[in-house]
Coordinates of C-alpha atoms in Angstrom, one line a residue:
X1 CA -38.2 14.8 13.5
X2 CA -40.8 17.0 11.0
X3 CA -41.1 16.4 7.5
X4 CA -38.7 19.6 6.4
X5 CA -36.2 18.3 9.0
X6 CA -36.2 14.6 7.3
X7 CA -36.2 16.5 3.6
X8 CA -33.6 18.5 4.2
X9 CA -30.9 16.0 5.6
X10 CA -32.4 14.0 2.6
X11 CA -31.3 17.0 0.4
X12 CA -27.9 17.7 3.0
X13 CA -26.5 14.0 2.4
X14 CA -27.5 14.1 -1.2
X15 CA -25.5 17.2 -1.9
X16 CA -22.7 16.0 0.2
X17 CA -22.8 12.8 -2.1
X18 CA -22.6 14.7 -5.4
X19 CA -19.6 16.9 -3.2
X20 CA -17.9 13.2 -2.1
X21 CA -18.4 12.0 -5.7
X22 CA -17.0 14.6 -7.5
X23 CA -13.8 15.0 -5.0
X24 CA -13.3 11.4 -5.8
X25 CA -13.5 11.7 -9.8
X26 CA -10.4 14.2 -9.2
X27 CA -8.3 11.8 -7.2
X28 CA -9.1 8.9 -9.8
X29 CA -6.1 7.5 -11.9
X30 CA -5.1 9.0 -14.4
X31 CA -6.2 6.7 -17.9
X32 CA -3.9 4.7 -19.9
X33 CA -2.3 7.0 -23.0
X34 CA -1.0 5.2 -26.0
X35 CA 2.7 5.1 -26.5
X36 CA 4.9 4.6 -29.6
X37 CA 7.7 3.6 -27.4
X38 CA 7.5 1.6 -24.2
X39 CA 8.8 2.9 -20.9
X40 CA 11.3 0.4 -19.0
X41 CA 13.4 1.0 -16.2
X42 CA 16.4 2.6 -15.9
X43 CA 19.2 -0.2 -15.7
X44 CA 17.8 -1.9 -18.8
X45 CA 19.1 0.4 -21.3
X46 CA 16.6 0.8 -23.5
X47 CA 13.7 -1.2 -25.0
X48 CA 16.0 -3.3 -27.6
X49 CA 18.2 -4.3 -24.8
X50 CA 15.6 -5.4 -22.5
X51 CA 13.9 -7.0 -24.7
X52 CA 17.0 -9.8 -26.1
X53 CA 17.6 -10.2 -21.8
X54 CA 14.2 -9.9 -20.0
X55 CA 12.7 -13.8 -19.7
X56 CA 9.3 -12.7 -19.0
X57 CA 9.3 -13.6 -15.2
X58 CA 7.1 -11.1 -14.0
X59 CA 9.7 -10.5 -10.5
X60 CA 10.0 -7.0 -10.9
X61 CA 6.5 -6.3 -11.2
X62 CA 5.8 -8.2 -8.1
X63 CA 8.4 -6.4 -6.4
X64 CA 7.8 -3.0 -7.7
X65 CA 6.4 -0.7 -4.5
X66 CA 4.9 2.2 -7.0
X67 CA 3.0 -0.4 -9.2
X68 CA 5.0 1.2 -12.0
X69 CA 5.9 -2.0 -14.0
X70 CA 3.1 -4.0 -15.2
X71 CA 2.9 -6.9 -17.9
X72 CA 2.5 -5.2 -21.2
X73 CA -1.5 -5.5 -22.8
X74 CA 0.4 -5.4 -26.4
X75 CA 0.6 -9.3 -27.7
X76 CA 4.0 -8.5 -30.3
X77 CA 5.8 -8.1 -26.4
X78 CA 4.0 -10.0 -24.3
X79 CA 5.2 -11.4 -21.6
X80 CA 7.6 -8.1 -21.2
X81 CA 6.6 -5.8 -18.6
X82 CA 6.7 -2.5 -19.2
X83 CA 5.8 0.8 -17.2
X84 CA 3.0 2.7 -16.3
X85 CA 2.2 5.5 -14.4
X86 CA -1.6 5.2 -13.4
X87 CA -0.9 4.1 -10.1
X88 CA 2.9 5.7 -9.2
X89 CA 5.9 7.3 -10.4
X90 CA 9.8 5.3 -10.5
X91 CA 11.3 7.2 -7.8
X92 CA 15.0 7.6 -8.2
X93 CA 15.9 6.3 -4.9
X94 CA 14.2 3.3 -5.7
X95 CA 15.9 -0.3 -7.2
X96 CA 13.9 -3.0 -6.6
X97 CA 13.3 -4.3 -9.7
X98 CA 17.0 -4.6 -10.3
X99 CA 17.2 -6.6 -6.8
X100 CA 15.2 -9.2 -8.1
X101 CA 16.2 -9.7 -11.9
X102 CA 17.8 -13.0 -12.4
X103 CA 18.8 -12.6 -15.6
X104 CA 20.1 -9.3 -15.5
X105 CA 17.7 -7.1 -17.9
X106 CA 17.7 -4.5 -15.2
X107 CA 20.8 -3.6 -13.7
X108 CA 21.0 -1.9 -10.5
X109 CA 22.2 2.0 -10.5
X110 CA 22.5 4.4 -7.8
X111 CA 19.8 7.3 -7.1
X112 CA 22.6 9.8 -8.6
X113 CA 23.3 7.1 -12.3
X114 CA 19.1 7.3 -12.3
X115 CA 18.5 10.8 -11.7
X116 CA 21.0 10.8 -15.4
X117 CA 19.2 8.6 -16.9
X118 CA 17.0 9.3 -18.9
X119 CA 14.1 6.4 -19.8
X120 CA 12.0 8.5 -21.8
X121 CA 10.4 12.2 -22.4
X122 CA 7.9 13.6 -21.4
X123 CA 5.4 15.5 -23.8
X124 CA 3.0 18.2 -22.9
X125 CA -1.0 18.6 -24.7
X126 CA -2.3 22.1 -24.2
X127 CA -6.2 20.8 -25.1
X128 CA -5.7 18.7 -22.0
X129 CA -4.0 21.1 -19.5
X130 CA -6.1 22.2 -17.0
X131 CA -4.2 25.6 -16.6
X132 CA -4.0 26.3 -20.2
X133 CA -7.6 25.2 -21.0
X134 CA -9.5 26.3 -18.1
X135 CA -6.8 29.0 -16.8
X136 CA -7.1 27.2 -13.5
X137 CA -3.8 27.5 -11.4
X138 CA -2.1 24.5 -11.0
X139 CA 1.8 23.9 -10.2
X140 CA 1.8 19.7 -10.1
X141 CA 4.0 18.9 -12.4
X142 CA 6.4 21.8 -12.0
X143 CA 6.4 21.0 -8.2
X144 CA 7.0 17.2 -8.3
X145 CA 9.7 16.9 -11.0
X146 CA 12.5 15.4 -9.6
X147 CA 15.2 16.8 -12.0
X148 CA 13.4 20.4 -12.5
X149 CA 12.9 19.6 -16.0
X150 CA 9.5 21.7 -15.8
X151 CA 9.3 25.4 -15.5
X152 CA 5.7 26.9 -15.6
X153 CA 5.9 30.3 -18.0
X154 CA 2.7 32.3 -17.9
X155 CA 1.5 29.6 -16.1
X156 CA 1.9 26.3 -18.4
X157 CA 4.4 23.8 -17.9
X158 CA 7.6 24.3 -20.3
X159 CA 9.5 21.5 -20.8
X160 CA 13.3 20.9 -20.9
X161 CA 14.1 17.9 -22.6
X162 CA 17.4 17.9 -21.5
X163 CA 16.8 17.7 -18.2
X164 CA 14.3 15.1 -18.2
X165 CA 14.4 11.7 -17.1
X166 CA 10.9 10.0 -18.2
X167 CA 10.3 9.1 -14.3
X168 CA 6.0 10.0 -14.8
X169 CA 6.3 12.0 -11.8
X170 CA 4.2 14.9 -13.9
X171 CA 2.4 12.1 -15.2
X172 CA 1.0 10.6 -12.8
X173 CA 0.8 13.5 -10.6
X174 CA -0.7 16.1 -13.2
X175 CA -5.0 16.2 -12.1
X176 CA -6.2 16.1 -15.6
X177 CA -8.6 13.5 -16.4
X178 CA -9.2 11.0 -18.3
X179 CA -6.2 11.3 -19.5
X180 CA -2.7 13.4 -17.8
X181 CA -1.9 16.7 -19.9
X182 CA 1.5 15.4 -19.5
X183 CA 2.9 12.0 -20.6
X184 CA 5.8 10.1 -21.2
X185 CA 7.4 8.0 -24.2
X186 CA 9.9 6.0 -24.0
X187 CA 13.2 5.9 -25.4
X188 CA 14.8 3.1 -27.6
X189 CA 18.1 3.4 -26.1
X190 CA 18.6 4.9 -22.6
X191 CA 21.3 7.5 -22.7
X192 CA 23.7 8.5 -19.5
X193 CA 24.1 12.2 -19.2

């Protein structure tokens, strides 16, 4: 092998380093926002409700597939969990937490009672939206709302609040970074639509 040839697949793998590194910044989780209202799951009824029945167990986080619930970091709840969407979304389809409550804090609905329920809201920031910041075309969280709850107009997300269900589908899915453009709060009380 010559010098250029060793210098140049020096510079080759370098590049396709920075390339590798910068694909995987993208793909990272998204960061933790701070929320006024917690997020439990649906089949708790809200936060008040969860809170008087939940004994702090810690089953349904074990059990949960999307990593969605995990112990709250706030010491006025601990040892409630609460959700998260940094490493998944709460699929309607899904009830496993429900499955392994023993004391009944989450109740167990059907995909159609969660897909009209709604846990919480979500709320859109402009300075963090990729296609409204950096007019870059981007259709995540229109694409992967389960209730259609997000139109894009002119090519930002609209939200209908009436539609959604807080599942942090466009949460976790939306590619902004640190921190998701979209998020969800939670709701006090969970209302049936």
């Amino acid at each position: 092998m010559t010098r250029r040839g060793f210098l140049g697949g020096g510079v080759a793998m370098a590049a396709a380093q920075v390339l590798a590194n910068g694909a995987d910044a993208s793909l990272s989780n998204p960061g933790i926002p701070k929320r006024s209202m917690p997020i439990v799951p649906a089949g708790a009824g809200g936060f008040s409700a969860f809170r008087s029945k939940c004994i702090g167990c810690q089953l349904c986080v074990k059990a949960c597939p999307e990593k969605v619930l995990r112990l709250t970091d706030r010491l006025e709840r601990f040892p409630l969990p609460e959700m998260g969407f940094e490493h998944g979304y709460c699929r309607p389809a899904c009830t496993r937490c429900a499955e392994v409550c023993p004391s009944g804090a989450i109740v167990k609905l059907s995909e159609e009672e969660k897909l009209h329920t709604p846990i919480g809201r979500a709320a859109w920031r402009r300075e963090r939206c990729i296609a409204a910041k950096d007019k870059i075309r981007c259709t995540a969280c229109e694409r992967h709302c389960p209730t259609k709850a997000i139109t894009l107009v002119d090519g930002v997300p609209v939200l209908d609040s009436a539609k959604c269900i807080g599942c942090g589908a466009c949460e976790h899915l939306c590619p902004a970074r640190p921190f998701s453009a979209i998020y969800v709060e939670g709701h006090e009380r969970h209302k049936v639509n």
